[in-house]
PDB file of C-alpha atoms and ligand atoms in Angstrom:
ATOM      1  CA  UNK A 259     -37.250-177.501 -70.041  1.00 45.00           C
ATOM      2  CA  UNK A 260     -35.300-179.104 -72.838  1.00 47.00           C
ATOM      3  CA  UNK A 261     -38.173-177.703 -75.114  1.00 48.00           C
ATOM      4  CA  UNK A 262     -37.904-174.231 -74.167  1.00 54.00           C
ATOM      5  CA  UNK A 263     -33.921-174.114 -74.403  1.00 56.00           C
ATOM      6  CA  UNK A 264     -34.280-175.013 -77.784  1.00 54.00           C
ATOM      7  CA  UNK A 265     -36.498-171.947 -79.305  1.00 62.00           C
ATOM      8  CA  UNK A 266     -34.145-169.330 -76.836  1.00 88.00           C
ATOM      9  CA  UNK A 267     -31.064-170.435 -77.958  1.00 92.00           C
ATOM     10  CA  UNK A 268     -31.585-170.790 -81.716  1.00 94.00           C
ATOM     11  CA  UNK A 269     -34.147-168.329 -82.019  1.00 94.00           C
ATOM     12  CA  UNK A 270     -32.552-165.634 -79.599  1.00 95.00           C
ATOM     13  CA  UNK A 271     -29.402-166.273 -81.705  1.00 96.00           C
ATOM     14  CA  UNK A 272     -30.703-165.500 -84.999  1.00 96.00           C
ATOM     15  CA  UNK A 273     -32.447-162.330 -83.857  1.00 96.00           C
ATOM     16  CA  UNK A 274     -29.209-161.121 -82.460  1.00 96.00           C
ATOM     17  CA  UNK A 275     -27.725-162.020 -86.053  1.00 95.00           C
ATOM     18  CA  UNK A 276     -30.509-159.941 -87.721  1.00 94.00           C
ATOM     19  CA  UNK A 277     -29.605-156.916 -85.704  1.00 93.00           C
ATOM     20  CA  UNK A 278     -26.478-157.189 -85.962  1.00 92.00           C
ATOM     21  CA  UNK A 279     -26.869-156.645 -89.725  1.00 89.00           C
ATOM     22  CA  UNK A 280     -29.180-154.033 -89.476  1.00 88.00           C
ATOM     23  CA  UNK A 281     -26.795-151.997 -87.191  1.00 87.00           C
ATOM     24  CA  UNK A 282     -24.122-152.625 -90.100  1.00 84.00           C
ATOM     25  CA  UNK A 283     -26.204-151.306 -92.566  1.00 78.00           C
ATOM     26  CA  UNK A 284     -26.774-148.186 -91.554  1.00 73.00           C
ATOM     27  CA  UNK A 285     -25.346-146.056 -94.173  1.00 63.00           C
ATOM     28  CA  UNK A 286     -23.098-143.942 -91.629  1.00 61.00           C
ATOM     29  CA  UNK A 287     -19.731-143.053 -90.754  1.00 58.00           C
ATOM     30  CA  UNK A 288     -20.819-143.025 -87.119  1.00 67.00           C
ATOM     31  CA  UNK A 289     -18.943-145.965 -85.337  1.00 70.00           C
ATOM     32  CA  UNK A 290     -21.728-146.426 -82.624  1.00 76.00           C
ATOM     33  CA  UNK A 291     -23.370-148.761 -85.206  1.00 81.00           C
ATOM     34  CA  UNK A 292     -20.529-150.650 -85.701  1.00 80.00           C
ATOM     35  CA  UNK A 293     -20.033-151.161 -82.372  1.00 83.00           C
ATOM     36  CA  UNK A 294     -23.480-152.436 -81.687  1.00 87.00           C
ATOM     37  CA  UNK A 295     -23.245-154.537 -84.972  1.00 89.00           C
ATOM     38  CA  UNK A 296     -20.141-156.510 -83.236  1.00 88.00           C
ATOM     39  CA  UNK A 297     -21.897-156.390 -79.755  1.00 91.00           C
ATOM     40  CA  UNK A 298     -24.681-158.578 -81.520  1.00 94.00           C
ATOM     41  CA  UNK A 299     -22.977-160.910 -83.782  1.00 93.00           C
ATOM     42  CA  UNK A 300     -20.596-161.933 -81.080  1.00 93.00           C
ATOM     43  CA  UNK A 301     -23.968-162.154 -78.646  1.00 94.00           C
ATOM     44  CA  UNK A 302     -25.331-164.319 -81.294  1.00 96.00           C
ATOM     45  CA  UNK A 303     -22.186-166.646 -82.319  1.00 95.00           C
ATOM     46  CA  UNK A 304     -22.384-167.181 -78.376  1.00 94.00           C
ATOM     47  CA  UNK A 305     -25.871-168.419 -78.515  1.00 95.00           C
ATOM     48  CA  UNK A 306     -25.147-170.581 -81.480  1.00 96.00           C
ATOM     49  CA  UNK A 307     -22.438-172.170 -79.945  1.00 95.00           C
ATOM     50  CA  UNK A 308     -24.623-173.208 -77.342  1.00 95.00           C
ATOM     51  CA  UNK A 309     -26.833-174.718 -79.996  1.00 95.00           C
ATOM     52  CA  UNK A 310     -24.666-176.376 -80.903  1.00 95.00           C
ATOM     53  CA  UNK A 311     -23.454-178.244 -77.950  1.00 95.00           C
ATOM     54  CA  UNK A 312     -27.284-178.477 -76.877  1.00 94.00           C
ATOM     55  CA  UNK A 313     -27.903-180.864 -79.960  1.00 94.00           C
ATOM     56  CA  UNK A 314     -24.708-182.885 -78.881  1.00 94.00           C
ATOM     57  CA  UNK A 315     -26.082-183.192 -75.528  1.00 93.00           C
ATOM     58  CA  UNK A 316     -28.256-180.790 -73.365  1.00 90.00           C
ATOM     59  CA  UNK A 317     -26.007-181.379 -70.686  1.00 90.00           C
ATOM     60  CA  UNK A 318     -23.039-179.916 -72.493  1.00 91.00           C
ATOM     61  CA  UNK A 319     -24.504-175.786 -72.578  1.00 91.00           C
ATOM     62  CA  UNK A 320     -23.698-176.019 -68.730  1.00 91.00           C
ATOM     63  CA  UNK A 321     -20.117-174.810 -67.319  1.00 87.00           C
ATOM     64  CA  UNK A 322     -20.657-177.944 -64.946  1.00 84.00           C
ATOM     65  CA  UNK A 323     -22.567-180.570 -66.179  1.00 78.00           C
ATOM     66  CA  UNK A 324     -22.831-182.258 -62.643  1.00 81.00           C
ATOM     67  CA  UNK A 325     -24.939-178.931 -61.456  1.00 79.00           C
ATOM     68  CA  UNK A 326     -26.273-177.719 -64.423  1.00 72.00           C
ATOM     69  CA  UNK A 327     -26.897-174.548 -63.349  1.00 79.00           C
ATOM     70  CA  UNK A 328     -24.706-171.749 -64.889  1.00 87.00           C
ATOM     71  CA  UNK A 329     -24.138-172.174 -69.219  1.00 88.00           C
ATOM     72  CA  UNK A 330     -20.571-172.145 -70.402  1.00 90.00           C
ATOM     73  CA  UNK A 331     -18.461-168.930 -71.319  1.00 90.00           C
ATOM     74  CA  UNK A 332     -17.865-168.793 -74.593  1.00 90.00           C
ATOM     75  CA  UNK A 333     -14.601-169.771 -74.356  1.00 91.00           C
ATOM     76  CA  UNK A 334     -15.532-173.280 -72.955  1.00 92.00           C
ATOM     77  CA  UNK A 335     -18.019-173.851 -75.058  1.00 94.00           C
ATOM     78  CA  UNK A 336     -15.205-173.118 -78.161  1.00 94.00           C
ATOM     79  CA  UNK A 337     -13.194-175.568 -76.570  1.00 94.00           C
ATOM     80  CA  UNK A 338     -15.571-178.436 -76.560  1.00 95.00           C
ATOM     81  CA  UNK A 339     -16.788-177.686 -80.314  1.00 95.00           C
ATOM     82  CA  UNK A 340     -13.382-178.265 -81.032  1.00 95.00           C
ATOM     83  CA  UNK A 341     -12.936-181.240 -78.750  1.00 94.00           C
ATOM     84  CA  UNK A 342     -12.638-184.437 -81.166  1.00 93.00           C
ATOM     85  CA  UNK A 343     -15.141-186.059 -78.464  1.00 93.00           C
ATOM     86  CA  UNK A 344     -17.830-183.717 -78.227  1.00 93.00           C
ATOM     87  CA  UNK A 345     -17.901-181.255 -81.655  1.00 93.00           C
ATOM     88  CA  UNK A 346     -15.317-182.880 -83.180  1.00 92.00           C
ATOM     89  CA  UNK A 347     -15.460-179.327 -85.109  1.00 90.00           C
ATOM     90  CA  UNK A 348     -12.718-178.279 -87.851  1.00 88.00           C
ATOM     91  CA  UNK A 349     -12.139-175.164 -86.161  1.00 87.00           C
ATOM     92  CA  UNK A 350      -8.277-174.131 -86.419  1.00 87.00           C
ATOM     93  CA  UNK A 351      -5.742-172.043 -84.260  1.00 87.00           C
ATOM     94  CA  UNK A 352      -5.870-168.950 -86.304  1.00 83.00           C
ATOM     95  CA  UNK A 353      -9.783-169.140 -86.247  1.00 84.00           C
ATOM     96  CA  UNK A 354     -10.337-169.812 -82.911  1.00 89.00           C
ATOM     97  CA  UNK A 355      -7.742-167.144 -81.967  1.00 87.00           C
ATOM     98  CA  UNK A 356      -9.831-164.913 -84.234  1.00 83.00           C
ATOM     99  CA  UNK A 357     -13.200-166.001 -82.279  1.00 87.00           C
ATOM    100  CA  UNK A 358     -11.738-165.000 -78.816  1.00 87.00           C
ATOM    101  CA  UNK A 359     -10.021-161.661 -79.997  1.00 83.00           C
ATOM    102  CA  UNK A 360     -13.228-160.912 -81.042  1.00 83.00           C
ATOM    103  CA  UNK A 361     -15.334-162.037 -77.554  1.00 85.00           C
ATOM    104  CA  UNK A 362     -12.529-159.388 -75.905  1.00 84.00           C
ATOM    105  CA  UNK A 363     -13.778-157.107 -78.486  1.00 81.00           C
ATOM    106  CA  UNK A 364     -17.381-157.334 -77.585  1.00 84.00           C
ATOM    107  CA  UNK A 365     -16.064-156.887 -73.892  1.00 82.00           C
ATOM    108  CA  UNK A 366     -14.345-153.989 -74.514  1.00 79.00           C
ATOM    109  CA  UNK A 367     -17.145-152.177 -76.668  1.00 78.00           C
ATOM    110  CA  UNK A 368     -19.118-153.302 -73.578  1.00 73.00           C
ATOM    111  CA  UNK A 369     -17.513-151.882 -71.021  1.00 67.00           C
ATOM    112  CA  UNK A 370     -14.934-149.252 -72.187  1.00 58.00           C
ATOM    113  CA  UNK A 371     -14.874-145.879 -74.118  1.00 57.00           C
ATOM    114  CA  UNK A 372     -14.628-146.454 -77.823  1.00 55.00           C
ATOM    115  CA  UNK A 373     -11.608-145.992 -79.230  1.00 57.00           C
ATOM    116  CA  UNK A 374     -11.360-148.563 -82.243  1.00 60.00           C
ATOM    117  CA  UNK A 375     -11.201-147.443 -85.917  1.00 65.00           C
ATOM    118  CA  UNK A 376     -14.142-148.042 -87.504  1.00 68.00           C
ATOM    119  CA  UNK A 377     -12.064-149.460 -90.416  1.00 68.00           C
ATOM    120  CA  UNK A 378     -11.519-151.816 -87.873  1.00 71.00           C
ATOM    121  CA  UNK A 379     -14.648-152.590 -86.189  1.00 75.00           C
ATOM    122  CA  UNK A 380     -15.802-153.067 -90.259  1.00 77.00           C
ATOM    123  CA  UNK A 381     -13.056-155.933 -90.674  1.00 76.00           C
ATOM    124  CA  UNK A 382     -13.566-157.692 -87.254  1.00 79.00           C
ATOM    125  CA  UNK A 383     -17.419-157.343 -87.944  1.00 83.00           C
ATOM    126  CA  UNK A 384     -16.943-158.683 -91.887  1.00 82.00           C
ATOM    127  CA  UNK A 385     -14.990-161.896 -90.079  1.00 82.00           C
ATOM    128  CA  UNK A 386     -17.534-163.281 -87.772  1.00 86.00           C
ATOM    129  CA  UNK A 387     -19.765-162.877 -90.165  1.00 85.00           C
ATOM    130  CA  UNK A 388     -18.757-164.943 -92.726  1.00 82.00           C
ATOM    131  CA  UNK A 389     -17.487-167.208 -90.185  1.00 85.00           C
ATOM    132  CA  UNK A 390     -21.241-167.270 -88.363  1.00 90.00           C
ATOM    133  CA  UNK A 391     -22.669-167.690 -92.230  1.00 86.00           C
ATOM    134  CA  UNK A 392     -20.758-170.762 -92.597  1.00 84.00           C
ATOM    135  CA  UNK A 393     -21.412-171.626 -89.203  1.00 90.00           C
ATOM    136  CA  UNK A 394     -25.469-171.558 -89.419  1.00 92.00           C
ATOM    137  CA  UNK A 395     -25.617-173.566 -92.304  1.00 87.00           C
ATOM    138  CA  UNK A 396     -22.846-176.105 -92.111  1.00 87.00           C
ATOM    139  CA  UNK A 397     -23.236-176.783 -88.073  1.00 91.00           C
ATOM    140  CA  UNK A 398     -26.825-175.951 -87.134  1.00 93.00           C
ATOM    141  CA  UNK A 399     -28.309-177.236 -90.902  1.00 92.00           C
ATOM    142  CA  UNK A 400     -29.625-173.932 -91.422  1.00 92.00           C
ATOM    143  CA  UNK A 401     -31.141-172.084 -94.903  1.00 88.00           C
ATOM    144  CA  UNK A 402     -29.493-168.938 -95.427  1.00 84.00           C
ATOM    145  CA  UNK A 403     -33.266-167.408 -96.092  1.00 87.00           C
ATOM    146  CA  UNK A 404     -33.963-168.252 -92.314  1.00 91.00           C
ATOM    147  CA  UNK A 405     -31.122-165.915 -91.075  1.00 92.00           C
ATOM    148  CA  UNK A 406     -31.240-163.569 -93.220  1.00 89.00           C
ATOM    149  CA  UNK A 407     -32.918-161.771 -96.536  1.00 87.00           C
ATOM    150  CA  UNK A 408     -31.217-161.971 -99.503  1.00 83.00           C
ATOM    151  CA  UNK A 409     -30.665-158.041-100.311  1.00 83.00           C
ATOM    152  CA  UNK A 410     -28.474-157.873 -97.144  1.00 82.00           C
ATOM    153  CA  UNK A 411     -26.861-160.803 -97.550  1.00 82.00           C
ATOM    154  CA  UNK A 412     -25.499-158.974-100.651  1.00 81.00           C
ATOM    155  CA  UNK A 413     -24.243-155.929 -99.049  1.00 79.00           C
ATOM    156  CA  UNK A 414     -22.938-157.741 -96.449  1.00 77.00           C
ATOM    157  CA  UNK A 415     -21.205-160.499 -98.848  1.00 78.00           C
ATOM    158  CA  UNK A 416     -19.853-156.953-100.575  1.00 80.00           C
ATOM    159  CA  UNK A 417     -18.146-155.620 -97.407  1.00 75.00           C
ATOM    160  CA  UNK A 418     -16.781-159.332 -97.206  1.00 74.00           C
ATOM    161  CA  UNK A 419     -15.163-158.663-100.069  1.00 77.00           C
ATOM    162  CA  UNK A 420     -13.847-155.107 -99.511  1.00 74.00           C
ATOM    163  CA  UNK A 421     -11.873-157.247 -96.519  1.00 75.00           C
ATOM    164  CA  UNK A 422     -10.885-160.239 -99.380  1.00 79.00           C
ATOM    165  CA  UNK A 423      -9.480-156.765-101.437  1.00 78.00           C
ATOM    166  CA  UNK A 424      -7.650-155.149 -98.632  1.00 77.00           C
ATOM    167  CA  UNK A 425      -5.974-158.340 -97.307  1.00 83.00           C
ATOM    168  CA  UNK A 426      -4.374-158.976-100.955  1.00 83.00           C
ATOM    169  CA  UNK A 427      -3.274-155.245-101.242  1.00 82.00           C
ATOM    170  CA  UNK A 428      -1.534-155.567 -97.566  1.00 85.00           C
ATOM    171  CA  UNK A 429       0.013-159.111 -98.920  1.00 88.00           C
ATOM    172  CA  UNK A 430       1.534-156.938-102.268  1.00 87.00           C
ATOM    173  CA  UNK A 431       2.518-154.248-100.523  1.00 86.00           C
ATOM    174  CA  UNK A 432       4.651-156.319 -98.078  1.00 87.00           C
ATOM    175  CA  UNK A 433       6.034-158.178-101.359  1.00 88.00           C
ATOM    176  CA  UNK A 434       6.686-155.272-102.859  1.00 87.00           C
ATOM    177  CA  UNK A 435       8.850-154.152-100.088  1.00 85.00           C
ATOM    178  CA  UNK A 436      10.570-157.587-100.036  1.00 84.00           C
ATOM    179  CA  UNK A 437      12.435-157.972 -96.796  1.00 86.00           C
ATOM    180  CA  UNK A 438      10.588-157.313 -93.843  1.00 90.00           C
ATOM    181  CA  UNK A 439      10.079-158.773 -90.510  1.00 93.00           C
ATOM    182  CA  UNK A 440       6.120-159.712 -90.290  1.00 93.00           C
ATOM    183  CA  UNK A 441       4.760-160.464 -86.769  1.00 94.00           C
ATOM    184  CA  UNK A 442       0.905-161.630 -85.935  1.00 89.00           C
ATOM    185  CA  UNK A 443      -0.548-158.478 -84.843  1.00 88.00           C
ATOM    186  CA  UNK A 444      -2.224-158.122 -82.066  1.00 83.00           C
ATOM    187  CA  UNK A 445      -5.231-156.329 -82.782  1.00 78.00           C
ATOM    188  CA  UNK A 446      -6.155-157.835 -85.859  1.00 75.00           C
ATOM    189  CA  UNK A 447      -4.747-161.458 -85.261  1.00 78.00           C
ATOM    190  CA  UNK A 448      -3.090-161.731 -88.738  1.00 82.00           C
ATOM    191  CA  UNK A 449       0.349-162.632 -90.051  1.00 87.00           C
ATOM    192  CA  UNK A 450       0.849-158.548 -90.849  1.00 88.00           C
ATOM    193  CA  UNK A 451       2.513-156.231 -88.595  1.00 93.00           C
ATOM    194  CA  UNK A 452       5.679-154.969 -90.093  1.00 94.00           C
ATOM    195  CA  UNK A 453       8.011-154.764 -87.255  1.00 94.00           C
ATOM    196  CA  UNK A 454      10.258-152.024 -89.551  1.00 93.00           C
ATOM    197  CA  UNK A 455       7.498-149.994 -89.726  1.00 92.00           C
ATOM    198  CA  UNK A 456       5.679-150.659 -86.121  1.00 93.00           C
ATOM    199  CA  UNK A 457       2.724-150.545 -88.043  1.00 90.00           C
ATOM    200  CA  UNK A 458       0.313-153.484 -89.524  1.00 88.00           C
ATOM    201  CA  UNK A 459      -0.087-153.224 -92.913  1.00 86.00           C
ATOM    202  CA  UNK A 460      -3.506-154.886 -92.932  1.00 81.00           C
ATOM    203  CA  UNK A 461      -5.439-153.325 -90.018  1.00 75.00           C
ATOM    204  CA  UNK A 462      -3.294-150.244 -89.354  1.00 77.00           C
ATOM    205  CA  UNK A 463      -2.836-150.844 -85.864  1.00 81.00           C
ATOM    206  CA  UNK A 464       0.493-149.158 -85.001  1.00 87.00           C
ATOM    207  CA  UNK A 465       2.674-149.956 -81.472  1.00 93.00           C
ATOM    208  CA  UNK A 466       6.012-149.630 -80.568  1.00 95.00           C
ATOM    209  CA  UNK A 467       8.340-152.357 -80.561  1.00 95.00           C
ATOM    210  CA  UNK A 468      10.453-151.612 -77.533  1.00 94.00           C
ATOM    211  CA  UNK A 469      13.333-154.366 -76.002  1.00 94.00           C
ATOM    212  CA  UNK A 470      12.774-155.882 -72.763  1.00 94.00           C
ATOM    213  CA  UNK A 471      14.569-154.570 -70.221  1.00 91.00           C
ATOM    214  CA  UNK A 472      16.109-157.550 -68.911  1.00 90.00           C
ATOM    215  CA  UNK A 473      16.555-159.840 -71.649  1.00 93.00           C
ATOM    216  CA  UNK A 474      17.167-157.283 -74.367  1.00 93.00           C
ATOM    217  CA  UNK A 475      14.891-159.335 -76.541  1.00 93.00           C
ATOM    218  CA  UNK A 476      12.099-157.088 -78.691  1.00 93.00           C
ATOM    219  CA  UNK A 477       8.467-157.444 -78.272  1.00 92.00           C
ATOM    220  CA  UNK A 478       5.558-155.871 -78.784  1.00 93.00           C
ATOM    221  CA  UNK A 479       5.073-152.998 -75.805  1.00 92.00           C
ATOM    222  CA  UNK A 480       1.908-154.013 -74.925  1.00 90.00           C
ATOM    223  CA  UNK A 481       3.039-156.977 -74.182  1.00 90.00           C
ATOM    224  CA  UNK A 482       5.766-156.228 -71.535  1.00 93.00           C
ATOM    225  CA  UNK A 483       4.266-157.179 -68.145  1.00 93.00           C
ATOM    226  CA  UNK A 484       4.559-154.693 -64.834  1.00 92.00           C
ATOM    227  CA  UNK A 485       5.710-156.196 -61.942  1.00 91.00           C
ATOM    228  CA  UNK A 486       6.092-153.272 -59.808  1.00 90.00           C
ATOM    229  CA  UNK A 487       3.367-154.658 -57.364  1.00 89.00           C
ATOM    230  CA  UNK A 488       5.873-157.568 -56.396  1.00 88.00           C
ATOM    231  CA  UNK A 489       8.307-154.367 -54.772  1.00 90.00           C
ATOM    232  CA  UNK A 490       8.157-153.243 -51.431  1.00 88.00           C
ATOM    233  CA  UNK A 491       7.052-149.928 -50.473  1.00 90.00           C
ATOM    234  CA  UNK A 492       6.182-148.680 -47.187  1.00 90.00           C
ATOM    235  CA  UNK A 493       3.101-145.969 -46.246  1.00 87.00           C
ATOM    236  CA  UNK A 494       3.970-142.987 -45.149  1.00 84.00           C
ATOM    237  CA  UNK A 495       1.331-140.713 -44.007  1.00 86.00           C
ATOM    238  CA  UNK A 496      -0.437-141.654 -47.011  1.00 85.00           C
ATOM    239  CA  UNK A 497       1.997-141.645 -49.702  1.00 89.00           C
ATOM    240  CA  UNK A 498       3.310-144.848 -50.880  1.00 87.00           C
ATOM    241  CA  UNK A 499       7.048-144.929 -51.472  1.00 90.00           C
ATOM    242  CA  UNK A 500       9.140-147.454 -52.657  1.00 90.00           C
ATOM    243  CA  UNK A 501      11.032-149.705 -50.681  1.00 88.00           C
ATOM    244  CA  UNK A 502      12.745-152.211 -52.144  1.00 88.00           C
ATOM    245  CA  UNK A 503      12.893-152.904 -55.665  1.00 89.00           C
ATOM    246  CA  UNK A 504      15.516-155.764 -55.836  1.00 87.00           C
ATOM    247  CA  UNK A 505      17.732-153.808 -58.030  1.00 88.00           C
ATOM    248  CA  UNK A 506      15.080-154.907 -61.444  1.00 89.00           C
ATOM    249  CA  UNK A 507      13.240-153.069 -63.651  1.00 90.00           C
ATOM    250  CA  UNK A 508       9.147-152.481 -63.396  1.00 91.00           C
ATOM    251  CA  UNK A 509       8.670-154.281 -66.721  1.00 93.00           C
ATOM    252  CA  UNK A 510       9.776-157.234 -68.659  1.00 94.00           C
ATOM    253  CA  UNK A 511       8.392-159.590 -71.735  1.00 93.00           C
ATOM    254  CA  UNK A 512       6.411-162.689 -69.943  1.00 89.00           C
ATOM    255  CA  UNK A 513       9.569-164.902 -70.339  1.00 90.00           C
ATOM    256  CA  UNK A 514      11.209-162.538 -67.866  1.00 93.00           C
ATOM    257  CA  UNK A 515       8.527-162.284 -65.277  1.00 92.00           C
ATOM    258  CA  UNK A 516       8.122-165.831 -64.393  1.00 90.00           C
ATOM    259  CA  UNK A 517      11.839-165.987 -63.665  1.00 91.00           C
ATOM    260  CA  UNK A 518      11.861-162.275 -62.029  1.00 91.00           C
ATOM    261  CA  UNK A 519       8.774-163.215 -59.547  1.00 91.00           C
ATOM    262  CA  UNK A 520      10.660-166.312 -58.468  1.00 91.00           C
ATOM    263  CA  UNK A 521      13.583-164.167 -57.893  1.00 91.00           C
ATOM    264  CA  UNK A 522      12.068-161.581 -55.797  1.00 90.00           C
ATOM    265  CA  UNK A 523       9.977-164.928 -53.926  1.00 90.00           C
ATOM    266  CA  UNK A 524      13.828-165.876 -53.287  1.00 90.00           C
ATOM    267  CA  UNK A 525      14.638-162.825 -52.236  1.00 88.00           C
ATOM    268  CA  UNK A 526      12.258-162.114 -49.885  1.00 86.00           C
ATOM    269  CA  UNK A 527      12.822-165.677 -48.021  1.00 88.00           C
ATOM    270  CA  UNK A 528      16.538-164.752 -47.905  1.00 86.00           C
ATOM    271  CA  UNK A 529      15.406-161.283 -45.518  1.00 82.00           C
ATOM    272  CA  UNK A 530      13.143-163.117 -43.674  1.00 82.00           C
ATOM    273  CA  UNK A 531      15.231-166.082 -42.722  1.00 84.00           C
ATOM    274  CA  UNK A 532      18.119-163.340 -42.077  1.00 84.00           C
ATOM    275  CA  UNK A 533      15.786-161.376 -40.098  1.00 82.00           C
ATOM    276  CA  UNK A 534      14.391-164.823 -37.908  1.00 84.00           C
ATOM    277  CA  UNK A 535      18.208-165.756 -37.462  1.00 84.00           C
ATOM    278  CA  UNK A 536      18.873-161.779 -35.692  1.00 83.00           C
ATOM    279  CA  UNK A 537      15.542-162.265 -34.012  1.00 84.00           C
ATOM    280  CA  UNK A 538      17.430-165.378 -32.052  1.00 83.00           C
ATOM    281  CA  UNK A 539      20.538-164.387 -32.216  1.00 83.00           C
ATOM    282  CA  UNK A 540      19.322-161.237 -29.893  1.00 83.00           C
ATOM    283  CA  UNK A 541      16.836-163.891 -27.811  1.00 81.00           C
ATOM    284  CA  UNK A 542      19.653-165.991 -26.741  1.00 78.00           C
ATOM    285  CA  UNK A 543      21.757-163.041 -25.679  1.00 70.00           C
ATOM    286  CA  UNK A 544      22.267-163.479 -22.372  1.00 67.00           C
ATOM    287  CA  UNK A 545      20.954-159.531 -20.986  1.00 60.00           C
ATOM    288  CA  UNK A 546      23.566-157.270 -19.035  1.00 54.00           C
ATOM    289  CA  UNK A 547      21.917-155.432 -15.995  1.00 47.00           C
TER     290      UNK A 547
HETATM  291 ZN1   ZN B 745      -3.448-155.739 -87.747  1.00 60.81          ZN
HETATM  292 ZN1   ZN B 746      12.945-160.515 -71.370  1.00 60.81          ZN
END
């Protein structure tokens, strides 16, 4: 069993690898390559990381290692690379926020319409390659000739470097504008989104900065939270109206909504307590007739 887990996971990973660079070397402007060039590489950092963890222990490529029946998410099996007792792996922050950003990616080219730049799908595909590169030889003792030939580890290496070029031209251009507000952005993960200009200047992933309603503080708008679905609303003959909205707004950055939610919970005690204490207050009445 042990056996078998071995050639799947190491050799299923590198095929997905070798795909995965054939997709991005399709001489095309089409994206759908791109998109099945991420598709694989994440597939096969996946499979790696299980590898990985298989040569700790066998037992560790298992979400529960008492049942040992379905492997670990990716996620998990991040976490206990990094754990200082199992992988003991130098992965940091910024990387391993990179590796999940791009797992969503993979689920998103998976399941929903594409709407990514390709620009974009080039950069996120040019970082987990180098990162899986790196990963192969340092962590799973590989040769570089096992994983892949040496002509497309060229072009590859070169479209590495077209990402090396346009990260130092976003880092001048923000010098060269001297004063600006820089938050991580969310879509490429880096330390580049010019909140002057709601615009990254590495990725070119533009949003709106908008203020939250409550707290007045500014965040990005994807990030506000709904919490419209804590309101009341009644049916009426099929059309939902609202209710009661506790006099707040439908949106608010996540320090808001913990604090909101706990309001409304309040809130809603208050009525029903109120309504319990009319309930008795009628009970006891003594009735007239
Ligand atoms: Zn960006
Ligand atoms: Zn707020």
């Amino acid at each position: 069993m042990t056996g078998t887990h071995k050639l799947d996971l190491l050799n299923n990973s590198i095929s997905y690898f070798r795909e995965a660079v054939a997709y991005a070397q399709h001489e095309t402007l089409e994206t759908k390559h791109w998109k099945f060039a991420i598709v694989h590489v994440v597939q096969a950092m996946e499979l790696a990381f299980k590898e990985r963890l298989r040569r700790i222990h066998p037992t560790f490529i298992y979400e529960n290692i008492d049942r040992g029946d379905r492997t670990v998410t990716l996620r998990a099996a991040l976490a206990r690379l990094r754990n200082p007792k199992i992988g003991n792996m130098p992965i940091s922050d910024a990387e391993a926020n990179k590796i999940e950003k791009a797992f969503e990616l993979r689920n998103q080219l998976t399941h929903f319409e594409f709407d990514h730049l390709r620009e974009h799908i080039e950069l996120k595909f040019a970082e987990i390659f180098s990162f899986m590169i790196f990963f192969y030889r340092l962590h799973l003792s590989l040769d570089t000739s096992e994983f892949i030939d040496e002509d497309q580890h060229a072009r590859i290496i070169k479209l590495v470097r077209a990402r090396a070029e346009l990260m130092a031209r976003a880092l001048e251009y923000m010098k060269s504008r001297g004063h600006l507000t820089v938050w991580c952005c969310p879509s490429c993960v880096e330390d580049m989104f010019v909140v002057e200009e709601q615009q990254c200047c590495f990725c070119h992933h533009k949003e709106s900065i908008v203020e939250c309603p409550s707290c007045g503080t500014e965040s990005f708008e994807s990030d506000l939270e709904d919490i419209s679905d804590e309101f009341e609303y009644s049916m009426d003959e099929g059309v939902m109206r609202l209710e009661n909205d506790y006099g707040m707004e439908r949106v608010a950055c996540p320090e808001c909504v913990g604090r909101m939610r706990e309001k409304i919970e309040d809130l809603r005690r208050e009525h029903y307590y109120d309504h319990l204490a009319m309930e008795e207050y009628y009970a006891s009445e003594p009735r007239r007739g």
